[in-house]
Every structure is written in structure tokens, then in C-alpha cells.
GROMACS .gro file of N, CA and C in nm:
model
  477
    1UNK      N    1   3.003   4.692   0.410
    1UNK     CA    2   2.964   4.828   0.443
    1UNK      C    3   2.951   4.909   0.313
    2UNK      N    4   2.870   5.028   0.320
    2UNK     CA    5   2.850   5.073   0.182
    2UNK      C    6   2.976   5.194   0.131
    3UNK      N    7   3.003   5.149   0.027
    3UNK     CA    8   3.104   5.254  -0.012
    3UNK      C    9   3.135   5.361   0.050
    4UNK      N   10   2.978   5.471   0.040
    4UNK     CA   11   3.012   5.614   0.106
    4UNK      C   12   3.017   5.612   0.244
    5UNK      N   13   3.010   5.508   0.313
    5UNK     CA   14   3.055   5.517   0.436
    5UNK      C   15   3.223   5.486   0.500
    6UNK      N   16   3.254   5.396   0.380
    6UNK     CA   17   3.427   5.346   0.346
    6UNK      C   18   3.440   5.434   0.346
    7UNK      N   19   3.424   5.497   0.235
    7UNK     CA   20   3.544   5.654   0.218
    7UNK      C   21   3.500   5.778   0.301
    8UNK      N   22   3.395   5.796   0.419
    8UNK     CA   23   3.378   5.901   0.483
    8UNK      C   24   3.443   5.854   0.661
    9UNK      N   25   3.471   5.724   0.626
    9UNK     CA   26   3.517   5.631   0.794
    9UNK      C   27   3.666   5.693   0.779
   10UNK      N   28   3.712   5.665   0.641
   10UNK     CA   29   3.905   5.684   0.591
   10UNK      C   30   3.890   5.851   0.624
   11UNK      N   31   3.839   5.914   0.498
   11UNK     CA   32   3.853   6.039   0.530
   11UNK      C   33   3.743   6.151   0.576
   12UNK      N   34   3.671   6.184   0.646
   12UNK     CA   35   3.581   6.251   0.683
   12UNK      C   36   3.599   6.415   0.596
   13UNK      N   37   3.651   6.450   0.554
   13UNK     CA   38   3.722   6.564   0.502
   13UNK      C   39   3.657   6.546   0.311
   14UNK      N   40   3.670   6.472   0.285
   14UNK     CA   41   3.593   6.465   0.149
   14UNK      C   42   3.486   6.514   0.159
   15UNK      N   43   3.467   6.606   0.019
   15UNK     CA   44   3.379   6.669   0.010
   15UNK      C   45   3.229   6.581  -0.073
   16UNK      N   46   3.156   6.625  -0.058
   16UNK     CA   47   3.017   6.527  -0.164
   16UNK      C   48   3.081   6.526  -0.284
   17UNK      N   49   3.166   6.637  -0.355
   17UNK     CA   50   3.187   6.648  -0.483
   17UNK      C   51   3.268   6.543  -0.495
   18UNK      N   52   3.376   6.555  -0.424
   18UNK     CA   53   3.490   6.397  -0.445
   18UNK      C   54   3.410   6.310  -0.451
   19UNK      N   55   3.347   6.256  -0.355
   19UNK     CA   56   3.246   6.102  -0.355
   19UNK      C   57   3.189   6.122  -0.429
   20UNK      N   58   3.106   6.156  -0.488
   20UNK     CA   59   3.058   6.170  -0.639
   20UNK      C   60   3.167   6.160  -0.714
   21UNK      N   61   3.217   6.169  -0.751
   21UNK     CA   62   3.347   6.128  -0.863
   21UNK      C   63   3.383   5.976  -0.841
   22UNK      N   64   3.493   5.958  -0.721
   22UNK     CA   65   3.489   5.834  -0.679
   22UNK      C   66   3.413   5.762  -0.740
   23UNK      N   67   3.264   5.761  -0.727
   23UNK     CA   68   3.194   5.607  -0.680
   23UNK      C   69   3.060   5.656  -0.797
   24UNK      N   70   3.115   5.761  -0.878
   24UNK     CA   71   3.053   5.761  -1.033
   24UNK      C   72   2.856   5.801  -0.978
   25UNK      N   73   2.840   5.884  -0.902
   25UNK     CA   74   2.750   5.893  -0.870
   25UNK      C   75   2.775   6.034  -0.853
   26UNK      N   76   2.590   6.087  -0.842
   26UNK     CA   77   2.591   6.278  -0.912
   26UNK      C   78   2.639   6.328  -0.714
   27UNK      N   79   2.672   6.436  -0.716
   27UNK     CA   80   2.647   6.482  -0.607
   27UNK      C   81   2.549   6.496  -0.506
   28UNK      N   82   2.430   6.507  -0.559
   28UNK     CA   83   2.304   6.470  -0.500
   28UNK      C   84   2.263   6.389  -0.451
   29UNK      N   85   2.310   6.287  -0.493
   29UNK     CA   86   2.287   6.127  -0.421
   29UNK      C   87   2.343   6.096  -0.347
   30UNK      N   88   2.464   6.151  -0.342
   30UNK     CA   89   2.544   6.170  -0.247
   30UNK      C   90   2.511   6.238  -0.106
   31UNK      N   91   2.488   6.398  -0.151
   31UNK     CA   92   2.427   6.473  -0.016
   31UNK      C   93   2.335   6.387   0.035
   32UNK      N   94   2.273   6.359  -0.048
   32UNK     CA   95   2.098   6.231   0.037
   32UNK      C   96   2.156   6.121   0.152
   33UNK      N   97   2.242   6.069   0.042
   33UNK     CA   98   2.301   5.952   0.125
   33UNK      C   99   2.335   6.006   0.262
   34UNK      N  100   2.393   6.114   0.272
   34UNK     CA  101   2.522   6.110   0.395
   34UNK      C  102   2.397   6.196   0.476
   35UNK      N  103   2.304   6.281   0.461
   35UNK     CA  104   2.185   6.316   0.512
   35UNK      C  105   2.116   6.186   0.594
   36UNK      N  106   2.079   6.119   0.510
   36UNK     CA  107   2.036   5.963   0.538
   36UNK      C  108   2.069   5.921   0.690
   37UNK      N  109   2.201   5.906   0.642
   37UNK     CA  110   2.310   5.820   0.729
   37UNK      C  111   2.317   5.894   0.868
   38UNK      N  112   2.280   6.039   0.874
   38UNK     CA  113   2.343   6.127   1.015
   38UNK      C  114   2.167   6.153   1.015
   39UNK      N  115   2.104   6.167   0.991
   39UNK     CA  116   1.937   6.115   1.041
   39UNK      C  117   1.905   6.002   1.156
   40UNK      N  118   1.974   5.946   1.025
   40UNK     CA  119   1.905   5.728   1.129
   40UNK      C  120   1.995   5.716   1.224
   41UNK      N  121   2.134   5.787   1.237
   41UNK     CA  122   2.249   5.787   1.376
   41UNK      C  123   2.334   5.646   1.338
   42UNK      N  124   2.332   5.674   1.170
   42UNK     CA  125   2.457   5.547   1.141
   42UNK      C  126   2.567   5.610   1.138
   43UNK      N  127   2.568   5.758   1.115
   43UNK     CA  128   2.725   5.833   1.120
   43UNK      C  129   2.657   5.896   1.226
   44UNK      N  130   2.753   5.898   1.344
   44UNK     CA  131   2.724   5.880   1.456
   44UNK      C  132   2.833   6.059   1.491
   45UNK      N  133   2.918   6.093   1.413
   45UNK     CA  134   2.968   6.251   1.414
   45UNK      C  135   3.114   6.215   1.366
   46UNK      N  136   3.148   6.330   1.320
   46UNK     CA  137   3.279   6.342   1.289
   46UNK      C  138   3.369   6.412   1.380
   47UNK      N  139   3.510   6.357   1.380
   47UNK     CA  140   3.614   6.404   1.483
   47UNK      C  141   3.762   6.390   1.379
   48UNK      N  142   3.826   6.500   1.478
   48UNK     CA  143   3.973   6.486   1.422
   48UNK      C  144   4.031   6.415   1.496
   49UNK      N  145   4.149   6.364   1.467
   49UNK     CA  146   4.230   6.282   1.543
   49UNK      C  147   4.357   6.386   1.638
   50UNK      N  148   4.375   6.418   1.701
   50UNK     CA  149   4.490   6.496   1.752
   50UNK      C  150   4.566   6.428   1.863
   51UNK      N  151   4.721   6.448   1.782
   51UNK     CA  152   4.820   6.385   1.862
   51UNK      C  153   4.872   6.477   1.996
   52UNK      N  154   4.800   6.437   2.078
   52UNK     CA  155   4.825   6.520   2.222
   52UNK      C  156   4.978   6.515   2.268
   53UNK      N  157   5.029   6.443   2.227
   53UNK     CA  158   5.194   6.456   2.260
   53UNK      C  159   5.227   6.597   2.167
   54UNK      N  160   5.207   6.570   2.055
   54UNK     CA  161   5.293   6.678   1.979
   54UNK      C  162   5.190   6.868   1.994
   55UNK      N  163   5.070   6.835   2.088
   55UNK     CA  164   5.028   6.943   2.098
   55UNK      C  165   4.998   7.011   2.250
   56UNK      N  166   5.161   6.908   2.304
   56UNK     CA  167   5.170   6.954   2.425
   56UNK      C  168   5.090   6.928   2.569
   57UNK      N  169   4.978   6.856   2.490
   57UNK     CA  170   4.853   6.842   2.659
   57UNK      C  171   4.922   6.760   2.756
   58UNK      N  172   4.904   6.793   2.835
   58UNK     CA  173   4.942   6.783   2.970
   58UNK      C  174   4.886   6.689   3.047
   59UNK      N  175   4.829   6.550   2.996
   59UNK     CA  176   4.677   6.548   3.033
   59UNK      C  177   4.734   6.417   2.967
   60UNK      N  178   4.660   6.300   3.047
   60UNK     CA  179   4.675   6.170   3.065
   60UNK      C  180   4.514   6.106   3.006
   61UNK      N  181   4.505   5.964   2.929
   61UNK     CA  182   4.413   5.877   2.889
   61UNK      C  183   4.400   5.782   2.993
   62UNK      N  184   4.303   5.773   3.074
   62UNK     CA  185   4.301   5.600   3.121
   62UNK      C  186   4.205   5.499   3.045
   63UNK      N  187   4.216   5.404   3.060
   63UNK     CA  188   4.164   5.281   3.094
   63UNK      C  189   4.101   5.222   3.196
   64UNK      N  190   3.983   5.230   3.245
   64UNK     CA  191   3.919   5.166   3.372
   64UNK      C  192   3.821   5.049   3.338
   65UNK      N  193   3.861   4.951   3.407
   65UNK     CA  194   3.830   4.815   3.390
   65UNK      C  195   3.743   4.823   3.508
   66UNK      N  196   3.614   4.763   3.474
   66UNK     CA  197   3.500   4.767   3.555
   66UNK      C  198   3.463   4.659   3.592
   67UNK      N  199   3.425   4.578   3.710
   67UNK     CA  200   3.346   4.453   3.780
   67UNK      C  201   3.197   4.503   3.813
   68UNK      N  202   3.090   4.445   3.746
   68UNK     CA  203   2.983   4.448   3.769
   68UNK      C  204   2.854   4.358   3.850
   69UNK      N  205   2.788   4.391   3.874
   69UNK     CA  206   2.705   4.262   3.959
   69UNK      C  207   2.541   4.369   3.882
   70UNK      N  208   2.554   4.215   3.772
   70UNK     CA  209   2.443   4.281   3.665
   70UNK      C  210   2.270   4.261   3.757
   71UNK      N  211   2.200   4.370   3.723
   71UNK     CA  212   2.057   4.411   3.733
   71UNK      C  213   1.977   4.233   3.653
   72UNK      N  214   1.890   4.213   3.745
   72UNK     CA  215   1.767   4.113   3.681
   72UNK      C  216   1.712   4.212   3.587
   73UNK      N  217   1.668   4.150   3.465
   73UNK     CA  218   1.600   4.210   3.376
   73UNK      C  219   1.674   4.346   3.308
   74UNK      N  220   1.773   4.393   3.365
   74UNK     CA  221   1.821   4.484   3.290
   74UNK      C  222   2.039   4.482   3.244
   75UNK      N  223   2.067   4.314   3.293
   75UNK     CA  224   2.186   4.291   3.260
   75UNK      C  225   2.291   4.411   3.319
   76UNK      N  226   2.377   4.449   3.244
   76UNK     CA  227   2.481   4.534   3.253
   76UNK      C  228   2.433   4.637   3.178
   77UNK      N  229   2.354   4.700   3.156
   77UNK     CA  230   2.251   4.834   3.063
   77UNK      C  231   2.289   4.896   3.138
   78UNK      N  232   2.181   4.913   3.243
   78UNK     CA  233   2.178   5.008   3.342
   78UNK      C  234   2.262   5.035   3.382
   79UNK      N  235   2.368   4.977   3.448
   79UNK     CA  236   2.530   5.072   3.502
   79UNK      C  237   2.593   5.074   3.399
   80UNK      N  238   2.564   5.020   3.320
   80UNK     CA  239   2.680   5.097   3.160
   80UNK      C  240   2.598   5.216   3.093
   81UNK      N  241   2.472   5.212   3.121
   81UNK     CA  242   2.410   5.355   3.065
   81UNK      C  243   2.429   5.477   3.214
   82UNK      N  244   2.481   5.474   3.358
   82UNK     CA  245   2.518   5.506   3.446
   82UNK      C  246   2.652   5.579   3.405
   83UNK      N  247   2.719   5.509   3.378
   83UNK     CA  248   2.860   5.544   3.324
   83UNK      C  249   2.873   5.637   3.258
   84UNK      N  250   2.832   5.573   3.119
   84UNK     CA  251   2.837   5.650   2.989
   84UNK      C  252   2.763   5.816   3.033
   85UNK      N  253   2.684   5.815   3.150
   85UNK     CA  254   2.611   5.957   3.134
   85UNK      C  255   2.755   6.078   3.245
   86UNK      N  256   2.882   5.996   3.302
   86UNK     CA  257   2.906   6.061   3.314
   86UNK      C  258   3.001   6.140   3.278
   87UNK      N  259   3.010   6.331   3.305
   87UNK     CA  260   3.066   6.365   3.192
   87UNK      C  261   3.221   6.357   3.163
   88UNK      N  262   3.280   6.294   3.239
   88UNK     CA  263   3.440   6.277   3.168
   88UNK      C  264   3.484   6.181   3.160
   89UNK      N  265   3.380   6.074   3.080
   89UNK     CA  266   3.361   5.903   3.041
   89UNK      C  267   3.368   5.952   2.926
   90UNK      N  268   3.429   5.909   2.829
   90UNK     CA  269   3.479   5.961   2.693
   90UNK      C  270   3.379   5.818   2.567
   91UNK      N  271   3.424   5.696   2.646
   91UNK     CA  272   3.444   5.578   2.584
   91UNK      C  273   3.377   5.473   2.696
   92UNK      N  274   3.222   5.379   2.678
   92UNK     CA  275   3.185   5.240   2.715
   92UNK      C  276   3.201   5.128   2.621
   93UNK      N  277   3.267   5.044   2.690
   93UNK     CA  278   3.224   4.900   2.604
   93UNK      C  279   3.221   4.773   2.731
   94UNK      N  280   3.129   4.691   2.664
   94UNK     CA  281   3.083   4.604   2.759
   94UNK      C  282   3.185   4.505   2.677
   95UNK      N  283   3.242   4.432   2.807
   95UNK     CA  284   3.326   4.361   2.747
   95UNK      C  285   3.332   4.185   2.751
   96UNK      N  286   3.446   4.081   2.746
   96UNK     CA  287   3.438   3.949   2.759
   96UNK      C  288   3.560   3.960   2.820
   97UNK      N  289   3.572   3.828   2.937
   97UNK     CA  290   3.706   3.839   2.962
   97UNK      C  291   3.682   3.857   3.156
   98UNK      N  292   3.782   3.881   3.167
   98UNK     CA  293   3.805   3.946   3.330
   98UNK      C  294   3.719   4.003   3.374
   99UNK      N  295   3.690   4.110   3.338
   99UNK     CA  296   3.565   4.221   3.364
   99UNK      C  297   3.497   4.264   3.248
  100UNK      N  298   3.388   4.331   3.310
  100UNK     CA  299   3.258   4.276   3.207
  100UNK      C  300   3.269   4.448   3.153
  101UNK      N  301   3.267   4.571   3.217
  101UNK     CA  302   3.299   4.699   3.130
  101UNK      C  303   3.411   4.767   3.118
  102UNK      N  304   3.453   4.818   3.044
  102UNK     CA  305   3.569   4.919   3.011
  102UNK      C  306   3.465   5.035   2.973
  103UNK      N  307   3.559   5.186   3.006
  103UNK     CA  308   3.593   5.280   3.018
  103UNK      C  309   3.697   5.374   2.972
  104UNK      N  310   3.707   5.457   2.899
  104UNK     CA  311   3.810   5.576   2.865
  104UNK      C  312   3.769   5.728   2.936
  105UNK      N  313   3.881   5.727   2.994
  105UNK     CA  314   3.874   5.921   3.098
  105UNK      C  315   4.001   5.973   2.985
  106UNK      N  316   3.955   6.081   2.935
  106UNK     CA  317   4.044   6.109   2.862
  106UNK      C  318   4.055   6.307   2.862
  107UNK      N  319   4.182   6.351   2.848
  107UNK     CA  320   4.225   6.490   2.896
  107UNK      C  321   4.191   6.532   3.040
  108UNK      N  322   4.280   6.466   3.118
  108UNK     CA  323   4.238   6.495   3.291
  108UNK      C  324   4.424   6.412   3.326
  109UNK      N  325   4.429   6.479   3.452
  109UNK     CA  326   4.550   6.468   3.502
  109UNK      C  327   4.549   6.342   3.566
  110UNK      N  328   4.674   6.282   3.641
  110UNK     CA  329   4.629   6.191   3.687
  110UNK      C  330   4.541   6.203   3.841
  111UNK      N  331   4.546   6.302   3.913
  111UNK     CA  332   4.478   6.313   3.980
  111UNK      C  333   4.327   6.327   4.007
  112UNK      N  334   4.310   6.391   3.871
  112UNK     CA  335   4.158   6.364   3.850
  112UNK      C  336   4.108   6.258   3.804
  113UNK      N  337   4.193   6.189   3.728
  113UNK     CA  338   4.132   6.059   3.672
  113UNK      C  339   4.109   6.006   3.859
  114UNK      N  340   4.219   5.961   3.924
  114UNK     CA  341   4.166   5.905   4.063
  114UNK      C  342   4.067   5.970   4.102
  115UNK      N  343   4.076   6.083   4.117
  115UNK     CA  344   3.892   6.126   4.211
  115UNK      C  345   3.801   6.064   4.133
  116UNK      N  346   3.807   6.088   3.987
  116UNK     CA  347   3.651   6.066   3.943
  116UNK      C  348   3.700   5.894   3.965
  117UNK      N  349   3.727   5.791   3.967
  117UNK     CA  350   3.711   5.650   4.034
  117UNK      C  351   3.635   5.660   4.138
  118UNK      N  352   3.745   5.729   4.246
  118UNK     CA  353   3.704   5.750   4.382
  118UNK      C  354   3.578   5.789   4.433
  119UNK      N  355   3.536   5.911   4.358
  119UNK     CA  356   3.428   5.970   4.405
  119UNK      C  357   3.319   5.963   4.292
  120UNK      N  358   3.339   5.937   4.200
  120UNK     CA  359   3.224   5.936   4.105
  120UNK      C  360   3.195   5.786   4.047
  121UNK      N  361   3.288   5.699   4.003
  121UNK     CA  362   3.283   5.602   3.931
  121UNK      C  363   3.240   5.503   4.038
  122UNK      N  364   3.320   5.447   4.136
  122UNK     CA  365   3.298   5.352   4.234
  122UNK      C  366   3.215   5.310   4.278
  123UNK      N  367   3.148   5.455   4.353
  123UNK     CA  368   2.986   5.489   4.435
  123UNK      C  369   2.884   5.414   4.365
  124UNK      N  370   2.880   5.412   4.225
  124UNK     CA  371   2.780   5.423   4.150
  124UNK      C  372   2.739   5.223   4.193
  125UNK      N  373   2.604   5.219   4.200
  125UNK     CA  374   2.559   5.104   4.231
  125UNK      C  375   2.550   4.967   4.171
  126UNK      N  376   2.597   4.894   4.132
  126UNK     CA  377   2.662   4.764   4.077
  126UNK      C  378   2.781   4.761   4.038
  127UNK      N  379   2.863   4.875   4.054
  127UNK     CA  380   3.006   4.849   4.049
  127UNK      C  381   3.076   4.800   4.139
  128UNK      N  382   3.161   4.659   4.145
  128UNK     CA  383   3.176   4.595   4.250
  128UNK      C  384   3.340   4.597   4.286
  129UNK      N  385   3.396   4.685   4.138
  129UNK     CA  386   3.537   4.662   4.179
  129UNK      C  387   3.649   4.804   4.030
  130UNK      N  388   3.744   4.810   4.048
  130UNK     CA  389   3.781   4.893   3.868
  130UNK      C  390   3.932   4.880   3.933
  131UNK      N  391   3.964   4.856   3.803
  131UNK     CA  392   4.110   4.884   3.754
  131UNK      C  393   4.156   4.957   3.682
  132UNK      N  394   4.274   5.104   3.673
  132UNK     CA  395   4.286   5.189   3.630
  132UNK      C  396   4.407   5.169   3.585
  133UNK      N  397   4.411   5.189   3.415
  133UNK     CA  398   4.554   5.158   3.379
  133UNK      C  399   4.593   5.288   3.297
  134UNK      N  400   4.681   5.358   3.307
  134UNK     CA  401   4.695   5.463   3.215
  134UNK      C  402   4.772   5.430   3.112
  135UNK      N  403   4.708   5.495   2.961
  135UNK     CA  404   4.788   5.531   2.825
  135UNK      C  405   4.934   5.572   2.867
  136UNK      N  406   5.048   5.524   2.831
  136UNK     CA  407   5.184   5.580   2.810
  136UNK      C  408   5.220   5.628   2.716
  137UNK      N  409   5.151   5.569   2.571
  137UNK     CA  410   5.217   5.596   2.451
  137UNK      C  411   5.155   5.565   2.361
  138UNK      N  412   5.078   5.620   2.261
  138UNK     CA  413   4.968   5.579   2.190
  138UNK      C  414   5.108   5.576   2.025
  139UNK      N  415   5.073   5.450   2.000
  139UNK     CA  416   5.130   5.407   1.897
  139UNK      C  417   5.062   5.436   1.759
  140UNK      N  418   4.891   5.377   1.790
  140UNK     CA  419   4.820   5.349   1.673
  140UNK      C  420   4.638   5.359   1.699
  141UNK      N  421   4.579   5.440   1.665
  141UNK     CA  422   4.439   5.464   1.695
  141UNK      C  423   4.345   5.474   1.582
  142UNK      N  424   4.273   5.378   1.553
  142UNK     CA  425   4.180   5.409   1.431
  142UNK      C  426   4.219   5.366   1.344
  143UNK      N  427   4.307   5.332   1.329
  143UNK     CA  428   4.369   5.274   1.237
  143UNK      C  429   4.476   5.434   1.199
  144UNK      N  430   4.520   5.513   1.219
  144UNK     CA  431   4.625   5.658   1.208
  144UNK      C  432   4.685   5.606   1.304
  145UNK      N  433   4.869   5.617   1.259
  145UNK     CA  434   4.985   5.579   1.292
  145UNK      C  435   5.041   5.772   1.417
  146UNK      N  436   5.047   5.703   1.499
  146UNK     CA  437   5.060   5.823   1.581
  146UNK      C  438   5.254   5.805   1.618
  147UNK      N  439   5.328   5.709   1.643
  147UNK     CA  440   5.442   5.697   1.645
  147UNK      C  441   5.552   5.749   1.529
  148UNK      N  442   5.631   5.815   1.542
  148UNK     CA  443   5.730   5.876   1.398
  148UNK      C  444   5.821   5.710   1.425
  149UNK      N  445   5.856   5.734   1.283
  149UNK     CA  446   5.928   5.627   1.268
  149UNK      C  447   6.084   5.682   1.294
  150UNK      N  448   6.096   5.565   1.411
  150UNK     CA  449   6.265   5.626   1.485
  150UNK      C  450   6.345   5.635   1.356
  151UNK      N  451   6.497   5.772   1.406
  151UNK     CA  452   6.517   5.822   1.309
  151UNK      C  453   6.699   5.722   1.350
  152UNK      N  454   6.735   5.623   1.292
  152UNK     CA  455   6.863   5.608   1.304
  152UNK      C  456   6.969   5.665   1.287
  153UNK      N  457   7.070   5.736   1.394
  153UNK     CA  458   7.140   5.835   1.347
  153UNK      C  459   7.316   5.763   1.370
  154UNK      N  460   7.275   5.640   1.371
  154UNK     CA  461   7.449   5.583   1.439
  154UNK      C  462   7.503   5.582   1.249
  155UNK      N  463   7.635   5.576   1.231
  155UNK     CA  464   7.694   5.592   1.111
  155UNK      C  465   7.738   5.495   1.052
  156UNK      N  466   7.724   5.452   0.952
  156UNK     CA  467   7.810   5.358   0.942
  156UNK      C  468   7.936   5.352   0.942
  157UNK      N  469   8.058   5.227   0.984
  157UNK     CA  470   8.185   5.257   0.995
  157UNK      C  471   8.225   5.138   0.992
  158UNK      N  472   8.364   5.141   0.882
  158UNK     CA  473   8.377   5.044   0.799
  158UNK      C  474   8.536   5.045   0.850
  159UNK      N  475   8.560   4.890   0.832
  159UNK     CA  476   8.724   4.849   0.898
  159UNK      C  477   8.828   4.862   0.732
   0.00000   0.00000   0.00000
């Protein structure tokens, strides 16, 4: 992968001027590059990471595991481009394994995550089956460590 995309994947927050320093190249070539890159839809947008535990949301991640009964001529596209259009589908990937799509519903209670299965996800036409597993505890995302490292507080005590 090309450099300025290494160091804009790690930190999105660098400025052109840093990467220009870095990677010994003027600033300009830089702006071009990363112009370039969010043109052709290779940087696809930038996001922060936020630890929803420590900012209180109230609000549950699932996991929905999808069974499909793929389209002639159009595979698993079409109900994974079905999906993806709706709006509190966060995350598609077509997968290997058990079932052929996954799904992320993400900031919704658990009750809404069930309706939208129920009433939105299910209905939809080649979906033949889903399994809904909810996030408990997000350890590690993106490679950013979301767990504090437990704090041992027993003492030592000596005979």
C-alpha cells in the first residue's frame, strides 16, 4: 500500500504538512495525492473512533448473520446491495462459512435492533434466515485498543 495512505489509515489527523516531512516530499504532492485518492473513492472518508462505553450511549452493536438464496445472474449483489441501502445497516460483508452475509446495526437499543430484523431485514426477498448476536464488550477495533488495562489492586503480603 502506498505510504500516504499508511500514515493517513494510522492517523487521519495528520496534517499534509507532517506527511510531507515524513515521507520527504513537498506539501503539494501531498495535497494532490490525498485529492487523488478521495476523487477515485480509494479513501473512502474519515471517522473517529468513539468509545461508547466511556461516553455513556445507551445503545447496543449487533451482528446479524444472514442466509441467502442467491439471484441467477446477479449472485448475492442484489440482496447485499438491498441491505446495505438500509438506513441503520452500518456495516455489509459477504461472507464464507455458515452464512453467506453479515451485517452491523449499530447505536439502537435492543429493541430496535429486533424490529428492524423483524420488520425490515427479514421481509426483504432472498433472505432465507438471520442470526442476531449482540456486541458485549468491544476489546479491540481497527486495530485501537478500547479495553483499560485491569488495574491490580490486591497487595502484596509477605509471611
Amino acid at each position: 500500500m502506498d505510504k500516504i495512505l499508511s500514515l493517513i489509515e494510522k492517523n487521519p489527523r495528520l496534517s499534509n504538512k507532517e506527511i510531507a516531512v515524513m515521507l520527504d516530499m513537498s506539501e503539494k504532492e501531498v495535497a494532490n495525492t490525498i485529492d487523488l485518492y478521495e476523487s477515485t473513492g480509494i479513501i473512502k472518508g474519515y471517522r473517529a473512533m468513539i468509545d461508547k462505553d466511556k461516553a455513556n450511549a445507551q445503545t447496543v452493536t449487533a451482528l446479524i448473520e444472514i442466509k441467502v438464496q442467491p439471484k441467477l445472474s446477479h449472485g448475492f449483489d442484489e440482496v447485499a446491495r438491498k441491505i446495505s441501502n438500509l438506513s441503520e445497516v452500518e456495516t455489509v460483508y459477504l461472507m464464507s462459512g455458515g452464512f453467506d452475509l453479515a451485517c452491523m446495526v449499530t447505536d439502537k437499543s435492543f429493541q430496535e435492533v429486533a424490529m428492524f430484523v423483524a420488520s425490515r431485514l427479514s421481509p426483504i426477498e432472498g433472505v432465507m434466515s438471520t442470526a442476531t448476536h449482540f456486541i458485549l464488550k468491544k476489546y479491540k477495533d481497527q486495530g485501537i485498543f478500547f479495553a483499560d488495562e485491569p488495574i491490580d489492586d490486591r497487595r502484596n503480603i509477605s509471611f
